[in-house]
PDB file of C-alpha atoms in Angstrom:
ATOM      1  CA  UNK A  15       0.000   0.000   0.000  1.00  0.00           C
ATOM      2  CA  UNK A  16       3.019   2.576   0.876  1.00  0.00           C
ATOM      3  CA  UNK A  17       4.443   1.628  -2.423  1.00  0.00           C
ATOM      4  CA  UNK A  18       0.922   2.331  -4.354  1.00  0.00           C
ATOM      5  CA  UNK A  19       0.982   5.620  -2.500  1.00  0.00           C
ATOM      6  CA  UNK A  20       3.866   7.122  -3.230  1.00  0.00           C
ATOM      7  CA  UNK A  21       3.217   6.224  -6.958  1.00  0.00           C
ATOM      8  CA  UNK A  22      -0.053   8.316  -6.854  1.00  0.00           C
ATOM      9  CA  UNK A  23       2.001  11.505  -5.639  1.00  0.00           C
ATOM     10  CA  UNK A  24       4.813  10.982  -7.888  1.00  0.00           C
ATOM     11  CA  UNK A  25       3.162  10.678 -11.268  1.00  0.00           C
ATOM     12  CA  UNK A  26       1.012  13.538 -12.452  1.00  0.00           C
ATOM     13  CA  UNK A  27      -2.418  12.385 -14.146  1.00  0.00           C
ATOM     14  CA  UNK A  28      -3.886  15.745 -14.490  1.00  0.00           C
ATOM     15  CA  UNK A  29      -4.631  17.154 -18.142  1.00  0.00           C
ATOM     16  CA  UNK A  30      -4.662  20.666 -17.733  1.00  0.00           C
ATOM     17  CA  UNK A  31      -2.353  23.593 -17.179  1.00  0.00           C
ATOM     18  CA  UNK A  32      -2.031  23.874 -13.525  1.00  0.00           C
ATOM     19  CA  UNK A  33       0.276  26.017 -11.192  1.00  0.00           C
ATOM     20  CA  UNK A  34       3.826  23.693 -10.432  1.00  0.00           C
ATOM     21  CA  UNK A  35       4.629  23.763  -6.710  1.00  0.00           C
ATOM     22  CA  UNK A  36       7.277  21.308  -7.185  1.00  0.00           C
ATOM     23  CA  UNK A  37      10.686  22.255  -6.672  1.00  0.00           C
ATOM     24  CA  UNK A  38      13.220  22.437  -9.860  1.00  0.00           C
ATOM     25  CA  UNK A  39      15.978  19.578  -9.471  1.00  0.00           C
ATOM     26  CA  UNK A  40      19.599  20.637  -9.242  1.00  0.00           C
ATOM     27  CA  UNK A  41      21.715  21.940 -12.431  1.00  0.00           C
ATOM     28  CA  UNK A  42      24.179  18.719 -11.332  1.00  0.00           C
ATOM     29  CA  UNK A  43      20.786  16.928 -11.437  1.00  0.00           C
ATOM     30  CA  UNK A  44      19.209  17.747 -14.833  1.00  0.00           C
ATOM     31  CA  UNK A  45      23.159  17.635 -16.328  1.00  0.00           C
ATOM     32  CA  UNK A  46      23.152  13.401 -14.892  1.00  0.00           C
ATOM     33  CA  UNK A  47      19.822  13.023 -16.462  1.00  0.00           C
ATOM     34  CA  UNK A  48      20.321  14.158 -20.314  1.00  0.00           C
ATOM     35  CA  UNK A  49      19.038  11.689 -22.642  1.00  0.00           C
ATOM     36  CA  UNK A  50      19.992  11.951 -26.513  1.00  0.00           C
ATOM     37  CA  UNK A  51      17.820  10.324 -28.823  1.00  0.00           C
ATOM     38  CA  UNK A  52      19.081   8.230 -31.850  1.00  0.00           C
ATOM     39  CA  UNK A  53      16.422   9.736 -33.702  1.00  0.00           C
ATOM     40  CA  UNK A  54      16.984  12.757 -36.204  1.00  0.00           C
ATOM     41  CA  UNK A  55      16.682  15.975 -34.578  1.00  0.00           C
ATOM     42  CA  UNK A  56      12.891  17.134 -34.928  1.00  0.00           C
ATOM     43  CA  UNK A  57       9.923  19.531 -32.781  1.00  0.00           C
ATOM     44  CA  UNK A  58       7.055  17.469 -31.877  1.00  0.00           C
ATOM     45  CA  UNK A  59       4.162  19.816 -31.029  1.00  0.00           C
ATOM     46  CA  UNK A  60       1.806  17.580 -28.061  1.00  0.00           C
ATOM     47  CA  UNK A  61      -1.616  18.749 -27.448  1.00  0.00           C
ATOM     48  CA  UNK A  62      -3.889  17.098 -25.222  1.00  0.00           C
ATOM     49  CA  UNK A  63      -7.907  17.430 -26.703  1.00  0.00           C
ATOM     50  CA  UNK A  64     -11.042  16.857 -24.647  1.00  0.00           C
ATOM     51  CA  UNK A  65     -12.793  13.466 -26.500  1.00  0.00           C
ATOM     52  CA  UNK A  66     -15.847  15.010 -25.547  1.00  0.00           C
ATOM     53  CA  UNK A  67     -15.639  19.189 -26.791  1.00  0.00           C
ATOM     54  CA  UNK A  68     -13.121  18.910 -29.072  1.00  0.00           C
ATOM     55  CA  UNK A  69     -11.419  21.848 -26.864  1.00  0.00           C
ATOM     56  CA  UNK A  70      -7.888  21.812 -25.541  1.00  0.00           C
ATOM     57  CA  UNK A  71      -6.498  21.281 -22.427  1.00  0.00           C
ATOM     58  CA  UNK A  72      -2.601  21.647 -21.946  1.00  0.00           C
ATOM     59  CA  UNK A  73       0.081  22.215 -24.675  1.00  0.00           C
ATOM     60  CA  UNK A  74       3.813  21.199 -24.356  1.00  0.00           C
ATOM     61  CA  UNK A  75       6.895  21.007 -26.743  1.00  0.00           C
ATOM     62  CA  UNK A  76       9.181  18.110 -27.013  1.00  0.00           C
ATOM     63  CA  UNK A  77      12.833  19.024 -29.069  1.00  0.00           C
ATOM     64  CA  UNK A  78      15.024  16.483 -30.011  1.00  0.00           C
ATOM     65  CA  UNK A  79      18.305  18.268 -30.693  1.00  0.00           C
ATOM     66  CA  UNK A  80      21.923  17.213 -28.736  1.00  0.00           C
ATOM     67  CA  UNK A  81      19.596  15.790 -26.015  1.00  0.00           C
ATOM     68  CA  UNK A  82      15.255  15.002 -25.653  1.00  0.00           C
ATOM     69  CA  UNK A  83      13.617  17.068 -23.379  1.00  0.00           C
ATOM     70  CA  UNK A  84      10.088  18.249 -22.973  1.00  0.00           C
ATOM     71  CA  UNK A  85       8.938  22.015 -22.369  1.00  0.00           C
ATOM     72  CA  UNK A  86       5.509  21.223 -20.107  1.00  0.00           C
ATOM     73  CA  UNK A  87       4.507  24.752 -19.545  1.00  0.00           C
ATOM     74  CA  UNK A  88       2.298  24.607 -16.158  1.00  0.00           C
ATOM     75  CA  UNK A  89       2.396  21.369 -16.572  1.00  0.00           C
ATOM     76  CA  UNK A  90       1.294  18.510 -14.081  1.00  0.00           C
ATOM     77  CA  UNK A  91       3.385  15.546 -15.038  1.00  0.00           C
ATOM     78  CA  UNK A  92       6.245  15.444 -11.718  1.00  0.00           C
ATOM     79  CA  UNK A  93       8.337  12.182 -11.201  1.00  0.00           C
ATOM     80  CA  UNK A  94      10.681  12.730  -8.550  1.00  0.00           C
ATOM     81  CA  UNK A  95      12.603   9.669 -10.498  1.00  0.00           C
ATOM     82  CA  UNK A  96      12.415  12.430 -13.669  1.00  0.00           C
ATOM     83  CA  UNK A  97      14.557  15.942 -13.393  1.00  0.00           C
ATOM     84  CA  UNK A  98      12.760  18.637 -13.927  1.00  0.00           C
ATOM     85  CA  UNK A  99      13.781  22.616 -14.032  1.00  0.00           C
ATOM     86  CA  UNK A 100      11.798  25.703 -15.252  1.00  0.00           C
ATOM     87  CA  UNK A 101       8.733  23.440 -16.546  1.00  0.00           C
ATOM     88  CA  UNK A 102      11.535  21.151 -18.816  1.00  0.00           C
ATOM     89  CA  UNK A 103      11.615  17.775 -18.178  1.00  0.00           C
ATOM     90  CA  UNK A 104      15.122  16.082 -18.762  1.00  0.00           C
ATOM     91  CA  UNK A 105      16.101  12.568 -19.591  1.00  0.00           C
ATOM     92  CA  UNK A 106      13.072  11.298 -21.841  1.00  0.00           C
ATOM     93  CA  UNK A 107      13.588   8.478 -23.128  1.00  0.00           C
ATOM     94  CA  UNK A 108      11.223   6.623 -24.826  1.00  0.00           C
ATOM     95  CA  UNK A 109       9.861   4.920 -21.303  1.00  0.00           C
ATOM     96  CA  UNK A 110       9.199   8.453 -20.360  1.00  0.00           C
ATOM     97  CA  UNK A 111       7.967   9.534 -23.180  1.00  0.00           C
ATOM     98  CA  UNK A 112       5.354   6.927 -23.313  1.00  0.00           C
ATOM     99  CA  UNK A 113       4.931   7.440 -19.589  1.00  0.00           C
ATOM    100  CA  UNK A 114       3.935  11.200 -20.691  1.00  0.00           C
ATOM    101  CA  UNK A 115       1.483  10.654 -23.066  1.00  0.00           C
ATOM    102  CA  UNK A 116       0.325   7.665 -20.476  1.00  0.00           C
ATOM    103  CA  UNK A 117      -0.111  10.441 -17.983  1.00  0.00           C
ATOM    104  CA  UNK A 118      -2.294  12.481 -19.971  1.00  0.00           C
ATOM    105  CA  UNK A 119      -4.734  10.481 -21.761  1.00  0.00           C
ATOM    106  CA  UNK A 120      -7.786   8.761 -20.744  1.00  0.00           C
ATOM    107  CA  UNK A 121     -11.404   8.229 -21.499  1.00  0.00           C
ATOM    108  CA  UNK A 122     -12.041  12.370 -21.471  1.00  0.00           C
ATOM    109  CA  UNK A 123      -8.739  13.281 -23.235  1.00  0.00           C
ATOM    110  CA  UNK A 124      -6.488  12.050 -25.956  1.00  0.00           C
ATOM    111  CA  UNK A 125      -2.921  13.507 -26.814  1.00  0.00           C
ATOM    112  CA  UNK A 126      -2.071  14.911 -30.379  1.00  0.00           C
ATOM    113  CA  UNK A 127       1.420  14.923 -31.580  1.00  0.00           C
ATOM    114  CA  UNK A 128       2.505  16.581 -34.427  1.00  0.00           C
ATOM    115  CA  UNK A 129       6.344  15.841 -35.634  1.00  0.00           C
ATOM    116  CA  UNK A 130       7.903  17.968 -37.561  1.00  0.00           C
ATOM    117  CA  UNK A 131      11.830  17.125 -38.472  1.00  0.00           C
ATOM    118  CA  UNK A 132      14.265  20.324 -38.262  1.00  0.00           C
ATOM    119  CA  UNK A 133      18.539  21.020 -38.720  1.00  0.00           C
ATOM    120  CA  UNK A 134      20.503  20.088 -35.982  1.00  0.00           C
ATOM    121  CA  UNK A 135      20.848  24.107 -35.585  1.00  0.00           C
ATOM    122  CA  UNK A 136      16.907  24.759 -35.281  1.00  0.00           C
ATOM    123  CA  UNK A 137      16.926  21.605 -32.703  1.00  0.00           C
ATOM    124  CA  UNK A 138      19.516  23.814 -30.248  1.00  0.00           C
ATOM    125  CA  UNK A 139      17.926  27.024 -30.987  1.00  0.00           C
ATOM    126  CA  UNK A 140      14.710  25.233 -29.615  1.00  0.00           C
ATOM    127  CA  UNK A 141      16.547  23.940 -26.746  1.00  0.00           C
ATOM    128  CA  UNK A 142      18.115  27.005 -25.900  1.00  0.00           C
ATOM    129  CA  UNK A 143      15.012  28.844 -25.787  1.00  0.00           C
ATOM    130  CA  UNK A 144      12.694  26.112 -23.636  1.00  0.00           C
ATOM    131  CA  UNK A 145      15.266  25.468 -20.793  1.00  0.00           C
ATOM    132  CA  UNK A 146      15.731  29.777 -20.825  1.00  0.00           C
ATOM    133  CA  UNK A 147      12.211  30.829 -20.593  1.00  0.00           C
ATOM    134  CA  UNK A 148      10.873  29.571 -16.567  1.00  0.00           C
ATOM    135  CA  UNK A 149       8.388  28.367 -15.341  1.00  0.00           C
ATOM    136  CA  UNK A 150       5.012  29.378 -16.769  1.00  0.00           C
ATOM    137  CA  UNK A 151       1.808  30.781 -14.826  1.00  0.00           C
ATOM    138  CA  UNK A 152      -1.294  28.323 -14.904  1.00  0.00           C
ATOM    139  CA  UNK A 153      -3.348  28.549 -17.738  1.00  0.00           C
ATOM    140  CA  UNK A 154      -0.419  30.292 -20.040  1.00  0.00           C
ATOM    141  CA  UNK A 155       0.662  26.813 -21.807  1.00  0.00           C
ATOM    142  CA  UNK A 156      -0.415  27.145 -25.442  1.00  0.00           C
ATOM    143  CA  UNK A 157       0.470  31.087 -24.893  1.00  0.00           C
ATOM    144  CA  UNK A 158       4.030  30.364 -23.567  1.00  0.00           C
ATOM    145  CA  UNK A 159       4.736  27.467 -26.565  1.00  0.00           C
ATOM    146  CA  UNK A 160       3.348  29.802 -29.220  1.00  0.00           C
ATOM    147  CA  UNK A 161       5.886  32.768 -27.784  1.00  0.00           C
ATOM    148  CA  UNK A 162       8.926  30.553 -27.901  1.00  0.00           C
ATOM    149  CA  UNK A 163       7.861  28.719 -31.968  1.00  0.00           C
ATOM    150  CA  UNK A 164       7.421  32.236 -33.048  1.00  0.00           C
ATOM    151  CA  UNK A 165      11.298  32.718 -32.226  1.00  0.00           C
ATOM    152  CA  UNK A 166      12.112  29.392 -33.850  1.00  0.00           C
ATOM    153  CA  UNK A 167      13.466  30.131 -37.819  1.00  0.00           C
ATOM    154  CA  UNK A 168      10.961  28.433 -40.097  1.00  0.00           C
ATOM    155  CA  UNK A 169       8.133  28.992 -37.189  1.00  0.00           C
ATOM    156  CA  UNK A 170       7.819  32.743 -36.869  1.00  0.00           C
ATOM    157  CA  UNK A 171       3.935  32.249 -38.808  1.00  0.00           C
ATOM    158  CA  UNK A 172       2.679  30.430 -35.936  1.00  0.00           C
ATOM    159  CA  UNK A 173       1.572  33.750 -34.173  1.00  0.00           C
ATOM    160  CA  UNK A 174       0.613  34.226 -30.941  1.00  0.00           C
ATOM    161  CA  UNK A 175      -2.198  32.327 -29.068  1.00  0.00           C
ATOM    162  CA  UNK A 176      -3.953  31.216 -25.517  1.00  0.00           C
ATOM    163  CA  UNK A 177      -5.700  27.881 -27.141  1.00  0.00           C
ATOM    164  CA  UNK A 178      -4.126  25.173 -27.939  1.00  0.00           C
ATOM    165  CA  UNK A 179      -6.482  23.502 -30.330  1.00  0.00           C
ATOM    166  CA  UNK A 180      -5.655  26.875 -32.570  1.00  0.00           C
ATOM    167  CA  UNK A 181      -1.917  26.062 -31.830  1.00  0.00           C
ATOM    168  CA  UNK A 182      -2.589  22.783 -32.795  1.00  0.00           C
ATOM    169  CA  UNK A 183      -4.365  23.550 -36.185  1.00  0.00           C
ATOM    170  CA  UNK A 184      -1.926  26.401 -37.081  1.00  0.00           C
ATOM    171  CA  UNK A 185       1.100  23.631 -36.580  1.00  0.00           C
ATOM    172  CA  UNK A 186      -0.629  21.290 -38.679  1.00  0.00           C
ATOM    173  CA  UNK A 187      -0.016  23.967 -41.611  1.00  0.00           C
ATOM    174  CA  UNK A 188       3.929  23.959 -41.580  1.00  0.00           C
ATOM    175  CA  UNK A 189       5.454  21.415 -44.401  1.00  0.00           C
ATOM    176  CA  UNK A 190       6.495  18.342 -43.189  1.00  0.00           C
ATOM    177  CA  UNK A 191       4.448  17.534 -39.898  1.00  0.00           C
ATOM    178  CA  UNK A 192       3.350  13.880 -39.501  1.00  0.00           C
ATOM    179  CA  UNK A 193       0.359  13.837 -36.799  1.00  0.00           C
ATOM    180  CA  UNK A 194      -0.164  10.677 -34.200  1.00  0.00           C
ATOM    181  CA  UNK A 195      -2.943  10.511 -31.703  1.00  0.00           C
ATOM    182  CA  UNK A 196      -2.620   8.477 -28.533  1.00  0.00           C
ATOM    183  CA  UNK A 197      -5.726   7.066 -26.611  1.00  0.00           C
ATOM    184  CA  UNK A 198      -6.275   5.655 -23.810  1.00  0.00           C
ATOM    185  CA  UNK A 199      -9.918   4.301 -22.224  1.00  0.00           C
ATOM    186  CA  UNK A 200      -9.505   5.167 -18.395  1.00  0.00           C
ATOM    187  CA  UNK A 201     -10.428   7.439 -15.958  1.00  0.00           C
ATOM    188  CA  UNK A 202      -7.001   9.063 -14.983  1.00  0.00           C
ATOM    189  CA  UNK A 203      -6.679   7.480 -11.828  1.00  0.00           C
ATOM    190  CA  UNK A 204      -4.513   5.338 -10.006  1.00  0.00           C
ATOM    191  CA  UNK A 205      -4.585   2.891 -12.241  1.00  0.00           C
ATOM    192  CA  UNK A 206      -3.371   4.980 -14.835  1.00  0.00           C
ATOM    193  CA  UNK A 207      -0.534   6.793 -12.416  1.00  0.00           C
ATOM    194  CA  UNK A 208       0.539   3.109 -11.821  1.00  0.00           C
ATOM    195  CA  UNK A 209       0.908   2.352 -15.338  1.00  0.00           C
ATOM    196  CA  UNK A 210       2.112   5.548 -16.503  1.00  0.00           C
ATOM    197  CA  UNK A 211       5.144   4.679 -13.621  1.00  0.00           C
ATOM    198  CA  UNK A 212       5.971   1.586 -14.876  1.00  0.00           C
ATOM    199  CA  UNK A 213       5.785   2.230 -18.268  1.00  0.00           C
ATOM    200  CA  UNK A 214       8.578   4.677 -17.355  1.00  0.00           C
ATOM    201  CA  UNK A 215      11.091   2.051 -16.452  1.00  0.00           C
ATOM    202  CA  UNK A 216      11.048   0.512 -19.977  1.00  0.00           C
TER     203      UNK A 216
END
C-alpha cells in the first residue's frame, strides 16, 4: 500500500495547465539526467484534446536536438525519479515519453502529436530557448509554446495564441508535420498513475 501511494504523488495524471509547486531539481541533477535520442533531430508539437468538446487542455513542446527534453509549460506531469527545471523535463527516453502521453490520456482526453523534423541548428535554438524561458503561470501553456515557436526560424507564422487547439491547427499547416494521436480508455486514476510509472522504467 506505501508503495501504491507514493506512486499516486509521484506521477502527475492531471490534463490541464495547472500552477507547479514542485521544486526544480539541481543543475548537477538535470546535467546526470540528459538523454539523446538516436532519432533525427525534430519539434514534436503535443496537445492534449477533450474526447468530448473537441477543446484543448494543456500544450507542451518536445525538441530532439543534442539531447530530448520536454517544455511542459504549467504542466502537471512530476516524477521525482524524472529531473525537472523551469517546466523542462530532462532525460526522456522513450519509457518516459510513453509514460507522458500515459499520464495524460484517458477516457475524457487524448494527446495529439505533431512531428515535424528540423537542422541540428533549429533543434539547439529550440533547446536554448525552452530550458531559458521559466516556469510558466497556470493557464499560459499554449500562450508560452506559441511565444517561444514564433522565435524558432521556419516557425515565426505560428503567431501568438492562448488555445491550444488553434496552436494545434496552425502547426498542422507547416510542411512536413506527420500527426499521431494516442488514446487511452480510463479514468485518470490510479490505475493509470501506476501504469504511466511503470511504463517509465522501460
Amino acid at each position: 500500500m506505501k508503495s501504491l501511494l507514493t506512486t499516486i504523488v509521484l506521477v502527475g495524471v492531471l490534463a490541464g495547465c495547472s500552477v507547479d509547486q514542485s521544486p526544480d531539481s539541481p543543475p548537477d541533477v538535470v546535467a546526470r539526467a540528459a538523454y539523446r535520442s538516436p532519432e533525427p533531430p525534430s519539434l514534436t508539437l503535443m496537445t492534449m484534446v477533450n474526447n468530448r468538446t473537441g477543446s484543448g487542455g494543456h500544450t507542451a513542446l518536445m525538441v530532439n536536438g543534442s539531447q530530448r527534453v520536454i517544455f511542459d509549460p504549467a504542466g502537471s506531469f512530476r516524477d521525482a525519479r524524472m529531473a525537472e527545471r523551469g517546466d523542462v523535463l530532462y532525460g526522456v527516453t522513450p519509457g518516459w515519453l510513453q509514460a507522458y502521453k500515459s499520464a495524460h490520456a484517458r477516457s475524457t482526453f487524448h494527446v495529439v502529436s505533431q512531428e515535424i523534423p528540423v537542422s541540428p541548428e533549429v533543434a539547439e535554438r529550440a533547446l536554448q530557448l525552452v530550458t531559458s524561458n521559466g516556469a510558466v503561470p497556470g493557464a499560459f501553456c499554449a500562450n508560452a509554446t506559441s511565444g517561444i515557436l514564433s522565435q524558432i526560424p521556419g516557425f515565426q507564422n505560428v503567431g501568438s495564441t492562448f488555445y491550444p487547439v488553434k496552436l494545434q491547427e496552425r502547426f498542422e499547416t507547416l510542411p512536413g508535420v506527420t500527426t499521431t494521436k494516442y488514446y487511452e480508455d480510463d479514468e485518470g486514476d490510479v490505475i493509470d498513475a501506476l501504469r504511466a510509472a511503470q511504463l517509465a522504467r522501460q
